[in-house]
Coordinates of C-alpha atoms and ligand atoms in Angstrom, one line a residue:
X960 CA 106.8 223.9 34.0
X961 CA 107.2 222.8 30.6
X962 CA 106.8 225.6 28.3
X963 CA 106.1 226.2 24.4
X964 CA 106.9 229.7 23.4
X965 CA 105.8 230.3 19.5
X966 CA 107.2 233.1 17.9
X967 CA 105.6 234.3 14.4
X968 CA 107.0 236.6 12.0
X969 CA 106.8 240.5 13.0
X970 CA 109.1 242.5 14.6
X971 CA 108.1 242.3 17.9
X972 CA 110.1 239.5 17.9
X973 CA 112.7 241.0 19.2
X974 CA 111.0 241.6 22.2
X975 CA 110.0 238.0 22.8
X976 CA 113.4 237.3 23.5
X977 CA 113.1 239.0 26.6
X978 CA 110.0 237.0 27.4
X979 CA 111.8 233.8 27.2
X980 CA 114.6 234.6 29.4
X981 CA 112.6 235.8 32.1
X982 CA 110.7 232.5 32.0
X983 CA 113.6 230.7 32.0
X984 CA 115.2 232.3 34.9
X985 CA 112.1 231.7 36.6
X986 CA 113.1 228.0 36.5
X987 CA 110.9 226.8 33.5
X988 CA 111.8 224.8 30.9
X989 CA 111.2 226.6 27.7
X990 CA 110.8 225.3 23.9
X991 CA 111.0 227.8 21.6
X992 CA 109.5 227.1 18.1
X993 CA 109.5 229.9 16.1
X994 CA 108.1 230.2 12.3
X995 CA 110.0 230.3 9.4
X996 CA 109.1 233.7 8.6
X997 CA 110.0 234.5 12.3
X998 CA 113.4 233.8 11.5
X999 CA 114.2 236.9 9.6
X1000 CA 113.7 239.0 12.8
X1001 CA 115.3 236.7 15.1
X1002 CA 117.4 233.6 14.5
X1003 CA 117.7 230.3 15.8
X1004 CA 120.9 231.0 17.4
X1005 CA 119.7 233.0 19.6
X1006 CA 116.4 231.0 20.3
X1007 CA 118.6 228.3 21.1
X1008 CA 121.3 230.6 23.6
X1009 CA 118.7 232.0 25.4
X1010 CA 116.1 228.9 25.9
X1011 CA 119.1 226.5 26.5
X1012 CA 117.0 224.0 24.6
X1013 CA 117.4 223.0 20.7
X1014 CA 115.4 224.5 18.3
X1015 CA 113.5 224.1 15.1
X1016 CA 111.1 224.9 12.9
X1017 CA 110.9 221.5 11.1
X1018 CA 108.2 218.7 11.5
X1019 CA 111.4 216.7 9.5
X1020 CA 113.9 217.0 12.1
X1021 CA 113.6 214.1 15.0
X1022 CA 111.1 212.3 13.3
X1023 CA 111.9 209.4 15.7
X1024 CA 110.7 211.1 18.6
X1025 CA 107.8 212.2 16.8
X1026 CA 108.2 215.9 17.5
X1027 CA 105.6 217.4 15.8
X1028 CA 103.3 216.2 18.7
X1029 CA 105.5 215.5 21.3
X1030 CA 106.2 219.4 22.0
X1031 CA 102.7 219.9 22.2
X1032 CA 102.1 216.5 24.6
X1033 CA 104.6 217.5 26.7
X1034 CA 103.5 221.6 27.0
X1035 CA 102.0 222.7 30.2
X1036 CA 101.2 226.1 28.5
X1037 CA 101.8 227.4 25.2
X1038 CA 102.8 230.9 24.9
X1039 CA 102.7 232.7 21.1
X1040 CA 104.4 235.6 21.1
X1041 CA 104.1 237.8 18.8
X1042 CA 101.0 236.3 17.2
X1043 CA 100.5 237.7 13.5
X1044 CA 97.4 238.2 11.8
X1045 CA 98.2 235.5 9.7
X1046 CA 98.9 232.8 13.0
X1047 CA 95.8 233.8 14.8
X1048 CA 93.8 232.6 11.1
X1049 CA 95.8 229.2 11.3
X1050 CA 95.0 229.3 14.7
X1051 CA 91.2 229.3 14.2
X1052 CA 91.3 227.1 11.4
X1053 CA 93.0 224.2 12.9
X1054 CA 96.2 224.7 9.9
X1055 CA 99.5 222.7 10.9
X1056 CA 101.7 223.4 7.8
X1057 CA 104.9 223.5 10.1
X1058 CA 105.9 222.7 13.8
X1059 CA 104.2 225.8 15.7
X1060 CA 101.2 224.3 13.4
X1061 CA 100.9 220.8 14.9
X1062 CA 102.5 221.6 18.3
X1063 CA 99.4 224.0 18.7
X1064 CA 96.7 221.2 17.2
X1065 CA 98.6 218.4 19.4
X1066 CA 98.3 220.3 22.4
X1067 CA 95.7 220.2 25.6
X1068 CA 97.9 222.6 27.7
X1069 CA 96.3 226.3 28.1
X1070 CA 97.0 229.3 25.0
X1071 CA 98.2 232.1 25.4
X1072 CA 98.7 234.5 22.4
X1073 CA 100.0 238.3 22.5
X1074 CA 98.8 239.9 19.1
X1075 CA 101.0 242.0 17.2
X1076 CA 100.1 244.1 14.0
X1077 CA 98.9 247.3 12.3
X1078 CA 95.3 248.8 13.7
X1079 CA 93.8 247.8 10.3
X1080 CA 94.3 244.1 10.6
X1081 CA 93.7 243.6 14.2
X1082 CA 90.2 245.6 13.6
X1083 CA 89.6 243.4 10.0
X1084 CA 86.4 241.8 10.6
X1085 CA 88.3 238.1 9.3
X1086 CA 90.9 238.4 12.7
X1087 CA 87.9 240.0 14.5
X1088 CA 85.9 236.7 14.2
X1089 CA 89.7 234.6 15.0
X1090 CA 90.3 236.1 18.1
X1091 CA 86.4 235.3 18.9
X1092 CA 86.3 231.4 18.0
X1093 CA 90.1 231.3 19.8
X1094 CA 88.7 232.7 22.6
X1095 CA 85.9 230.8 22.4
X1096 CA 88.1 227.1 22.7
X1097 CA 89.8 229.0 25.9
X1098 CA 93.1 230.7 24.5
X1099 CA 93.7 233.7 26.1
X1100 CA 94.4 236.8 24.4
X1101 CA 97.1 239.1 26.0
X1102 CA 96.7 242.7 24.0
X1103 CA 97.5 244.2 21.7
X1104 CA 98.4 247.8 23.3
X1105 CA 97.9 251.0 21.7
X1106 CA 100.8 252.6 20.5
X1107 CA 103.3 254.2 18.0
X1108 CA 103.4 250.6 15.3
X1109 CA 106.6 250.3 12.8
X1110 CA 104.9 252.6 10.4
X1111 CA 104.8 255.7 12.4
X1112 CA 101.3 255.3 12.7
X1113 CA 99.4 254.7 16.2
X1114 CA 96.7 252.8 17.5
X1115 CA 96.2 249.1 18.8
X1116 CA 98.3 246.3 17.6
X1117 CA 101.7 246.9 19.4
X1118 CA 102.3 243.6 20.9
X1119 CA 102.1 243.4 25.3
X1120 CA 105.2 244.3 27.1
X1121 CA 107.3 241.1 28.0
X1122 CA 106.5 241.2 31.7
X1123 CA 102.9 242.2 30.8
X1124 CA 102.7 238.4 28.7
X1125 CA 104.8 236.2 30.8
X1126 CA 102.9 237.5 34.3
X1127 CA 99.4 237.1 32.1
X1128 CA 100.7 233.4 30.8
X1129 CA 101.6 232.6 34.2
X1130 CA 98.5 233.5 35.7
X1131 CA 96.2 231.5 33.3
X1132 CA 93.5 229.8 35.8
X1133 CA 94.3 225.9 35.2
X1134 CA 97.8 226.2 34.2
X1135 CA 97.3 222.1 35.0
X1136 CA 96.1 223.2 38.3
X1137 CA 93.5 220.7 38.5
X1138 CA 96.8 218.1 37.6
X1139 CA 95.6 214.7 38.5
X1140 CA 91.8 215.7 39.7
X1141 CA 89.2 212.9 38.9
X1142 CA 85.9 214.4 37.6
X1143 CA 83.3 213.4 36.8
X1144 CA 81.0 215.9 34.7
X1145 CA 77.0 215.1 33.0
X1146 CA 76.1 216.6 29.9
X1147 CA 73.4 217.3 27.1
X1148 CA 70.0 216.6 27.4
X1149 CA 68.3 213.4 28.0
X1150 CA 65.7 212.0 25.7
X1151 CA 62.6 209.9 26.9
X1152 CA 61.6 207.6 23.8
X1153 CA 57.3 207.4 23.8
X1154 CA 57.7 204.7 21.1
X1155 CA 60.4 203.6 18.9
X1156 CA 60.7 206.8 15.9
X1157 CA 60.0 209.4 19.4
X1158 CA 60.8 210.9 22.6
X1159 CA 59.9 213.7 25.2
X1160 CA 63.5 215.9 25.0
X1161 CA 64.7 219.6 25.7
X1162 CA 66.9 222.1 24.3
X1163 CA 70.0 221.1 25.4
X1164 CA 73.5 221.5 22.8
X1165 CA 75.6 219.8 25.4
X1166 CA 77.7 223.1 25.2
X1167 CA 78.3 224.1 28.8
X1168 CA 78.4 220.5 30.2
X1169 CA 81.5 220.1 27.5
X1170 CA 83.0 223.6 28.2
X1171 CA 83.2 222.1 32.0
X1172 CA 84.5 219.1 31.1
X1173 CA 87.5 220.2 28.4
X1174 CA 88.4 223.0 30.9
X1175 CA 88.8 220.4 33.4
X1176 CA 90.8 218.2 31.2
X1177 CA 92.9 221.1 30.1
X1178 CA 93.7 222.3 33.5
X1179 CA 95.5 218.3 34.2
X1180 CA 92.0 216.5 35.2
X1181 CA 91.3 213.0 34.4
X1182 CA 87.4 213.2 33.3
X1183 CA 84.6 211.1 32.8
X1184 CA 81.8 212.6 31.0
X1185 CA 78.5 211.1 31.0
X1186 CA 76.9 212.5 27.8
X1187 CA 73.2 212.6 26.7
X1188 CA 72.0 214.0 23.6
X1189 CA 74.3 217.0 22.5
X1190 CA 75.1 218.0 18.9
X1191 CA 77.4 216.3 17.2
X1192 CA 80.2 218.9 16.6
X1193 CA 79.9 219.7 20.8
X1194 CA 80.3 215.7 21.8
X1195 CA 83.3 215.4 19.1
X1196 CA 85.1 218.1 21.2
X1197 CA 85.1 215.8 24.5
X1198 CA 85.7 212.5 22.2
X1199 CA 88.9 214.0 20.9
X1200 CA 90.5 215.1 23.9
X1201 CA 92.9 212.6 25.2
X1202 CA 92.2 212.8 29.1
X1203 CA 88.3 212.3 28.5
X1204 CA 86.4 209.0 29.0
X1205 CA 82.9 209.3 26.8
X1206 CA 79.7 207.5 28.2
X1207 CA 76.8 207.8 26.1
X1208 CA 73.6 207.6 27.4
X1209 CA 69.7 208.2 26.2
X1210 CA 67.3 208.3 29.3
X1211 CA 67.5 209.6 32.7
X1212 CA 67.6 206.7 34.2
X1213 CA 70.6 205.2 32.2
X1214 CA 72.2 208.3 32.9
X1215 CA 71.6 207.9 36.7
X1216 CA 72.9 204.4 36.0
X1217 CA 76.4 205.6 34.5
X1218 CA 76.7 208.4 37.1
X1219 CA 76.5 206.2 40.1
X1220 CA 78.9 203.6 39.0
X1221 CA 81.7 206.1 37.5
X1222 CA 80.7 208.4 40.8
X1223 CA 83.2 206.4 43.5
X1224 CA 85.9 207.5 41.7
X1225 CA 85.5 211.2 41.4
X1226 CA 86.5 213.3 43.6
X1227 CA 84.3 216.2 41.6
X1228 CA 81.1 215.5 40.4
X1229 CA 79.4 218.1 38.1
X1230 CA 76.2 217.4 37.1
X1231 CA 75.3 220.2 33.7
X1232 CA 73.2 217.9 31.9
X1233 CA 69.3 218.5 31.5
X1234 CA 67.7 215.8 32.7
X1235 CA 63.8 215.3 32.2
X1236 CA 62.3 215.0 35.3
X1237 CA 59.3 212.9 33.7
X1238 CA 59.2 209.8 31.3
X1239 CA 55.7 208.1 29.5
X1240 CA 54.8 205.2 31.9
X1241 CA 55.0 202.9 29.4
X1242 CA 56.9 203.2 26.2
X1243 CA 54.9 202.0 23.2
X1244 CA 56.4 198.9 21.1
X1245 CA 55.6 199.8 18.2
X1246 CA 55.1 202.8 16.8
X1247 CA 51.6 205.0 18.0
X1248 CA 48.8 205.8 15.6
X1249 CA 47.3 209.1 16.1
X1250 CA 44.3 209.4 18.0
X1251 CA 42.4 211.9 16.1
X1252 CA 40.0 214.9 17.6
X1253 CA 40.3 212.4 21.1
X1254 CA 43.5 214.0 20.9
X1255 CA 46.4 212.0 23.2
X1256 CA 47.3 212.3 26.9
X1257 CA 50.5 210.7 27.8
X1258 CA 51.2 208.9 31.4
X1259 CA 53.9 210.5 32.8
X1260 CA 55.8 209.2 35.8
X1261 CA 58.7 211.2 37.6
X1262 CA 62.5 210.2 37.5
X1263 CA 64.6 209.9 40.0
X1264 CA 66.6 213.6 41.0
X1265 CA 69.9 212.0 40.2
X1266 CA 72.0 215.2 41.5
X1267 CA 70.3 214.9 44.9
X1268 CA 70.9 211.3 45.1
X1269 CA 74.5 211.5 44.5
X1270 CA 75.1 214.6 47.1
X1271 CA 73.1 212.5 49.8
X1272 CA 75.5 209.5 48.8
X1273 CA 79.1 212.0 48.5
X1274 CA 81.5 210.5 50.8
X1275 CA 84.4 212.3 52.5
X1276 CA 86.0 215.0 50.4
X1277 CA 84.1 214.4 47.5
X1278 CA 82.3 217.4 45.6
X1279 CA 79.0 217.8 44.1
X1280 CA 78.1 220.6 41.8
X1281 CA 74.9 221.1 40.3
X1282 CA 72.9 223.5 38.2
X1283 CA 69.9 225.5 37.6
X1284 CA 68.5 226.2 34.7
X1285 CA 65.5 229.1 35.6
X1286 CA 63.4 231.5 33.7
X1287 CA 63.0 233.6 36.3
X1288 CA 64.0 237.1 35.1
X1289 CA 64.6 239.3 38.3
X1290 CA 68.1 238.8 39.8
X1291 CA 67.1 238.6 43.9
X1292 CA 63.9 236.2 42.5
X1293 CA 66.2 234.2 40.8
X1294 CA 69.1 234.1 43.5
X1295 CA 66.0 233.0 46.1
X1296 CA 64.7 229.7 43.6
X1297 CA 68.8 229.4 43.1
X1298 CA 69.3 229.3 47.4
X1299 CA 66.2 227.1 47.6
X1300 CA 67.2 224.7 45.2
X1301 CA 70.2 224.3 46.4
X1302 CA 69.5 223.3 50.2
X1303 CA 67.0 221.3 48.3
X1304 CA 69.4 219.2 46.3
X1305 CA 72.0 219.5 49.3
X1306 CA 75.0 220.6 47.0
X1307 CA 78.5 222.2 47.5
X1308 CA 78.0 224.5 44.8
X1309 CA 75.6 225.5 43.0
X1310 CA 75.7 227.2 38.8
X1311 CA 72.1 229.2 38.5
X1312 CA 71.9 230.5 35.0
X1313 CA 68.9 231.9 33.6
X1314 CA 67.5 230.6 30.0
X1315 CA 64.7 231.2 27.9
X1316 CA 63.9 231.0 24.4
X1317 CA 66.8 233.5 23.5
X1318 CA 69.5 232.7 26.4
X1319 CA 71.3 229.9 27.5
X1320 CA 70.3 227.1 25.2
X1321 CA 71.8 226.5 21.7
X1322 CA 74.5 229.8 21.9
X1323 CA 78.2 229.9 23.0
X1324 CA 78.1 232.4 25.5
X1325 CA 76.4 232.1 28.9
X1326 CA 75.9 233.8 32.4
X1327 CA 76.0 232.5 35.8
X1328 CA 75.9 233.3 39.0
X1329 CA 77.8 230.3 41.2
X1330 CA 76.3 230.0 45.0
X1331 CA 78.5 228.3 47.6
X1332 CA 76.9 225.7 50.9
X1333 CA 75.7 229.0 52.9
X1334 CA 73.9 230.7 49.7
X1335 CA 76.2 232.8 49.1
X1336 CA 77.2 234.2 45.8
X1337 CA 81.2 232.7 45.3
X1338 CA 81.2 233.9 42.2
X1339 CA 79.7 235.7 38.9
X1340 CA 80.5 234.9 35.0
X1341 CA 79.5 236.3 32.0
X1342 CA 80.8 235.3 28.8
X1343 CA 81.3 232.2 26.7
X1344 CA 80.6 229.0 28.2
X1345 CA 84.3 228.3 28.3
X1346 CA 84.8 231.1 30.6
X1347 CA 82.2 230.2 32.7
X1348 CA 83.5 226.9 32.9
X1349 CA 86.9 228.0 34.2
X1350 CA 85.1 230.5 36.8
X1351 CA 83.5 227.4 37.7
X1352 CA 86.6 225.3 38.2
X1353 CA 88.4 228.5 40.0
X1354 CA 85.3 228.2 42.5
X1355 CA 85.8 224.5 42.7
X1356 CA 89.9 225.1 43.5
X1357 CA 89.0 227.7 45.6
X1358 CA 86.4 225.5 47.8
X1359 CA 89.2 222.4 48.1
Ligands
CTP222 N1 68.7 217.1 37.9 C1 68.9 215.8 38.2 N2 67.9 214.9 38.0 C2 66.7 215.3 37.6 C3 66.5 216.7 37.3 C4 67.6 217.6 37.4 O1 70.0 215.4 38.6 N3 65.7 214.5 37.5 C5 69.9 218.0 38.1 C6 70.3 218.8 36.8 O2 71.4 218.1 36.2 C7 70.9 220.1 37.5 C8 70.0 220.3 38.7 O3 69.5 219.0 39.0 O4 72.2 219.9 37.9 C9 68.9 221.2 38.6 O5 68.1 221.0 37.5 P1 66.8 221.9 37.2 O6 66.2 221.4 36.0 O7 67.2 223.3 37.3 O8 66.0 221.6 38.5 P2 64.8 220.6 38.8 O9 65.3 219.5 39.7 O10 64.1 220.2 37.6 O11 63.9 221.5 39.7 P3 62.6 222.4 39.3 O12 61.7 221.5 38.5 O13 62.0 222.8 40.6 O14 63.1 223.6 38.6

């Protein structure tokens, strides 16, 4: 496997040496990159001896071969060890002032960062809210340990043990293990138009049907998203990343449209968007006067249950996943509407997660419970919608 290790300035450097020998001797091919404040504790020399690879810490050098991004095209994982303070802030704020910088902006491959520094910092509310928004996009944090720190002083912030980061780094669900997977995932919430300036809609950011879809391209699939309404920060996540294909769609129907032609060539199908199960019979032309005390009752028609059509229609060795969104707040209630709807719909798997004004729509985090053909529970997440979106994929890998 074709691995980046980053190494940031603090002493723990040392110690990363150790971490990329023993991924080298477990066959991988290792890039070191190390910052240039990294190089005080440990120098390039050595980086270079024990790696057997060149090394760098310029964006100048090999301009040709465009290394600032190639590292990061090229990594199957990125591992930063130790990650300072200071990193984890560039980290969470997109910076790429040098080659870690860009190799960690240009990359799709899973992140893996072991913290090092003193207690104060690591507790500092500013890395408290990096480590959140990294975790958030998916990196994993490895660490810190408690422990005696350069100062003499104890507490958290020594960096992992070597083993301890290389077994965690190696263990990272979707270290490309979905590698040439075609998927094809729904998301946001469709919007029924009544007239031109309006539509019937729901609550739906587009955020979990986007977490599924960027794990799945992180983890080596090739995925299609079908995307309805979702916020614009959300839908620029999927546009960006290289091995995701964008269809926009409005209505239910349109969406139905895109997710039957893209659907022969998936071999996973996830459907997370919210799709209104009703639209106005007839969609006013022009824009509708109000009606006044008469007040206004709109014609409703049901849409077609897309997700059920497209499991009645899977062929061989193709999987459909749905979800369920439900209100109902008693677990064994919910887990019964979750079973039902899921013979119902005639899915592989099925993601119940419970919403209601506070939970589930519009935040980053999320909890599911995932039930497999025979109802049973295959798995449980709780936690940001990223998570949930690789305990969703480790269900799927597990299943095939
Ligand atoms: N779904 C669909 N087509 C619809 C409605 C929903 O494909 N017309 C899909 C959703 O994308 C989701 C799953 O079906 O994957 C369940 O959606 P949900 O809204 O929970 O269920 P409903 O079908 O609306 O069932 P009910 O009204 O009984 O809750």
């Amino acid at each position: 496997m074709f691995i980046v290790v980053g190494v940031t300035g603090g002493i723990a450097a040392y110690k990363s040496v150790h971490l990329v020998r023993r991924l080298v001797r477990a066959g991988h091919d290792v890039h070191v990159i190390p910052t240039e404040d990294s190089l005080h504790f440990v120098g390039l020399t050595t980086w270079e001896a024990i790696s057997r690879n060149p090394v760098t810490t310029s964006v100048h050098e090999d301009v040709a071969r465009v290394r600032h991004v190639s590292l990061g095209r090229s990594a199957e994982l990125v591992v930063v060890a130790p990650a300072t303070a200071n990193v984890l802030a560039k980290m969470a704020a997109g910076l790429a002032d040098d080659l870690l910088g860009t190799t960690l902006l240009a990359t799709t491959a899973p992140v893996v960062v072991a913290p090092a520094m003193h207690t104060e910092m690591w507790r500092h509310p500013a890395t408290v809210a990096n480590v959140a928004v990294l975790r958030e996009r998916g990196v994993t944090v490895v660490g810190p340990a408690e422990g005696e720190l350069t100062g003499g002083d104890s507490g958290p912030g020594r960096m992992s043990e070597p083993d301890e980061i290389a077994d965690a780094a190696l263990a990272v669900p979707g270290v490309h293990d979905l590698a040439g997977l075609r998927v094809l995932v729904s998301a946001g919430g469709t919007r029924e138009p009544l007239d031109p300036v309006r539509y019937l809609g729901n609550r739906s950011s587009g955020r979990q049907g986007v977490a599924v879809a960027l794990a799945a391209a992180d983890r080596g699939a090739d995925v299609t998203v079908v995307l309805a309404h979702a916020d614009t920060d959300v839908a620029d996540r999927v546009r960006r990343h290289p091995r995701i294909r964008v269809v926009d769609v409005g209505t239910a129907e349109e969406l139905q449209h895109a997710m039957t032609s893209a659907s022969s060539s998936a071999e996973v199908i996830v459907m997370a968007a919210a799709v209104a199960d009703y639209r106005v019979a007839e969609v006013s032309a022009v824009k509708m006067s109000k009606k006044g005390d008469a007040g206004l009752t709109l014609d409703l028609v049901q849409n077609p249950d897309i997700l059920a059509g497209l499991a009645a229609a899977r062929r061989d060795g193709q999987m459909v996943v749905g979800f369920a969104a439900e209100t109902e707040p008693d677990r064994e209630l919910l887990l019964e509407r979750g079973r039902g709807k899921r013979a119902r719909k005639g899915v592989d798997l099925l993601v119940v997660n419970e919403v209601g004004w506070t939970r589930g729509f519009d935040r980053t985090d999320n909890a599911v419970v995932v039930l497999g053909p025979d109802g049973a529970v295959v798995a449980e997440r709780q936690g940001t919608k990223r998570e949930v979106a690789d305990a969703l994929w480790d269900a799927v890998v597990a299943r095939r």
